[in-house]
Coordinates of C-alpha atoms in Angstrom, one line a residue:
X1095 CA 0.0 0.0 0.0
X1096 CA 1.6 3.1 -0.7
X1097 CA 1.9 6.5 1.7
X1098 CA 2.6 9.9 1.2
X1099 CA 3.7 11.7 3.9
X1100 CA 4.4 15.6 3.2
X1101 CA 6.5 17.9 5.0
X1102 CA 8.9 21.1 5.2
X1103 CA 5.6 23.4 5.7
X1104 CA 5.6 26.3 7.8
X1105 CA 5.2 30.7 8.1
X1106 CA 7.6 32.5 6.0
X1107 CA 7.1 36.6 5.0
X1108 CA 6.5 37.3 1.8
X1109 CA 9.1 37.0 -0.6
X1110 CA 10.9 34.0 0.6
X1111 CA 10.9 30.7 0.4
X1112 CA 9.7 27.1 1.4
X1113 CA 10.9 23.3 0.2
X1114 CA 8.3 21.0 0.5
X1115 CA 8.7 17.5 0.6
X1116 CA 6.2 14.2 -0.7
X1117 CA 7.8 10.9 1.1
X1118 CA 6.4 8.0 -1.0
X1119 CA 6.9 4.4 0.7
X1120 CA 5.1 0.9 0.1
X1121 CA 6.3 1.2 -3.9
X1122 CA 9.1 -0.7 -5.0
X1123 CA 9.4 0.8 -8.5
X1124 CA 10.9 4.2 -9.3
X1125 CA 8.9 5.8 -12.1
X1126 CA 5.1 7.3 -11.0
X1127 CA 3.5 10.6 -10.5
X1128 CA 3.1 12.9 -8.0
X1129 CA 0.8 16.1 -8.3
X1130 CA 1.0 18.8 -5.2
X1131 CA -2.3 20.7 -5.0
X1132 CA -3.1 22.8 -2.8
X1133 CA -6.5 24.1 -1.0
X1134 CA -7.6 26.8 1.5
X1135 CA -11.4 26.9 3.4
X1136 CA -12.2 30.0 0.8
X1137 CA -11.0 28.2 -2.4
X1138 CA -11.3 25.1 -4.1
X1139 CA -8.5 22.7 -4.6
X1140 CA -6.3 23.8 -7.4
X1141 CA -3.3 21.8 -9.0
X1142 CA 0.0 23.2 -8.1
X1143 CA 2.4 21.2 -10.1
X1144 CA 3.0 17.7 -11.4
X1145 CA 5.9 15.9 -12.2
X1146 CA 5.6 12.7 -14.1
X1147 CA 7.1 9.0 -14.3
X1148 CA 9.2 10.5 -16.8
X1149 CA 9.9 13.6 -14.9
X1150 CA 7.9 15.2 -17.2
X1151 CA 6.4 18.7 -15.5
X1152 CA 3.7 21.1 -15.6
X1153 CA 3.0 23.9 -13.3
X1154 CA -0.6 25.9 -12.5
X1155 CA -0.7 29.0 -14.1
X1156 CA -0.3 31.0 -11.3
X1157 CA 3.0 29.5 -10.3
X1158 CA 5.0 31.8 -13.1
X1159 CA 8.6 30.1 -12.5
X1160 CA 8.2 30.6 -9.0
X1161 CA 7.8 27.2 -7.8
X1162 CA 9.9 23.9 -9.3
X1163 CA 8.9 20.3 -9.0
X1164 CA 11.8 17.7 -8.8
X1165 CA 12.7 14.2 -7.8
X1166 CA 15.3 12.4 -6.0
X1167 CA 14.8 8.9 -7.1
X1168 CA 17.0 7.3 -5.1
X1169 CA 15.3 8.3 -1.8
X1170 CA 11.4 8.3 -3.6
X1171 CA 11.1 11.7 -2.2
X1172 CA 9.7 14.6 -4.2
X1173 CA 10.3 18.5 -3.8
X1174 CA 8.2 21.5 -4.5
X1175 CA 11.2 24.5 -4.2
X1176 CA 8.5 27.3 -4.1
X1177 CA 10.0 31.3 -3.9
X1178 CA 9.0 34.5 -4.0
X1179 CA 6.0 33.5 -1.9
X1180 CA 3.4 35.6 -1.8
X1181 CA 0.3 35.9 1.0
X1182 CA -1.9 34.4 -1.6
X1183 CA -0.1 31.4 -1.5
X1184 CA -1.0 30.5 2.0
X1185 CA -2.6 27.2 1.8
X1186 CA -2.6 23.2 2.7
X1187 CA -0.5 21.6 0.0
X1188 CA -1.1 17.6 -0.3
X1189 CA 0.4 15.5 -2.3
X1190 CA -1.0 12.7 -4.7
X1191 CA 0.7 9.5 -6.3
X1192 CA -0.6 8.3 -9.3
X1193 CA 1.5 4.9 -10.5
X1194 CA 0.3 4.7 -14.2
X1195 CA 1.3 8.2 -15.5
X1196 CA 4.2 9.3 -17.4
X1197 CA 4.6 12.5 -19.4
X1198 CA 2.2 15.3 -18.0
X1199 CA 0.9 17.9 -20.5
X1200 CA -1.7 18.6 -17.8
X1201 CA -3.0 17.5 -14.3
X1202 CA -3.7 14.1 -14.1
X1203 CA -7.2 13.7 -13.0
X1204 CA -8.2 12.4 -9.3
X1205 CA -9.6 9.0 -10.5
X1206 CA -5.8 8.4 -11.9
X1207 CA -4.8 9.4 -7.8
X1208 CA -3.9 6.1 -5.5
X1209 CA -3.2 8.0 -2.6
X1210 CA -2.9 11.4 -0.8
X1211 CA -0.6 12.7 1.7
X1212 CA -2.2 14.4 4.9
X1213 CA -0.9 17.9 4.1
X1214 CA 1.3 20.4 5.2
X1215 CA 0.7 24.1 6.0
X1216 CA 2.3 27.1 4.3
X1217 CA 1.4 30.2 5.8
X1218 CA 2.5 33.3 4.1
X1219 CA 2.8 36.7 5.5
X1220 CA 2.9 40.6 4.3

């Protein structure tokens, strides 16, 4: 069964920066998907960034080359690098693993998702 567990969340003023992290245990192969969303009790959940079995990536919109999905295969961890953080960016960011998707042109959607992390808390202030 696999698990996500998320970390590296925390406050951080506006302009700086935050690494999160996506752990992924109970799978034994090395190429799958992780997409970071993230969600706040005002918005609906909106895809962050994706990075694919091939490390493949796409990014939301509003990211503009702030943020930057990667891998470190070895360790089956996944980073989101996110910078120049703004208040607006203030959220619960989850991770989901998807097993069957290589290249991303787009987010993958939830029925492709096999598990979620519990989260992690960026707060983000002026």
């Amino acid at each position: 069964q696999v698990q996500l567990v998320e970390s590296g969340g925390g406050s951080v003023q506006a302009g700086g920066s935050v690494r999160l992290s996506c752990a992924v245990s109970g799978y034994r192969w090395r190429s799958y998907c992780i997409t970071w969303f993230r969600q706040t009790p005002e918005k609906e959940r909106e895809g962050v960034a994706v990075i694919g079995g091939d490390d493949s990536t796409f990014y939301g919109d509003f990211v503009k080359g702030r943020f930057s999905v990667s891998r470190d295969s070895a360790k089956y961890i996944v980073y989101l690098d996110m910078t120049n953080l703004q208040p607006e960016d203030s959220a619960m960011y989850y991770c989901a693993f998807s097993s069957g998707v290589l290249n991303v042109q787009n987010f993958p959607p939830t029925s492709l998702f096999e598990a979620w992390g519990q989260g992690t808390q960026v707060t983000v202030s002026a």
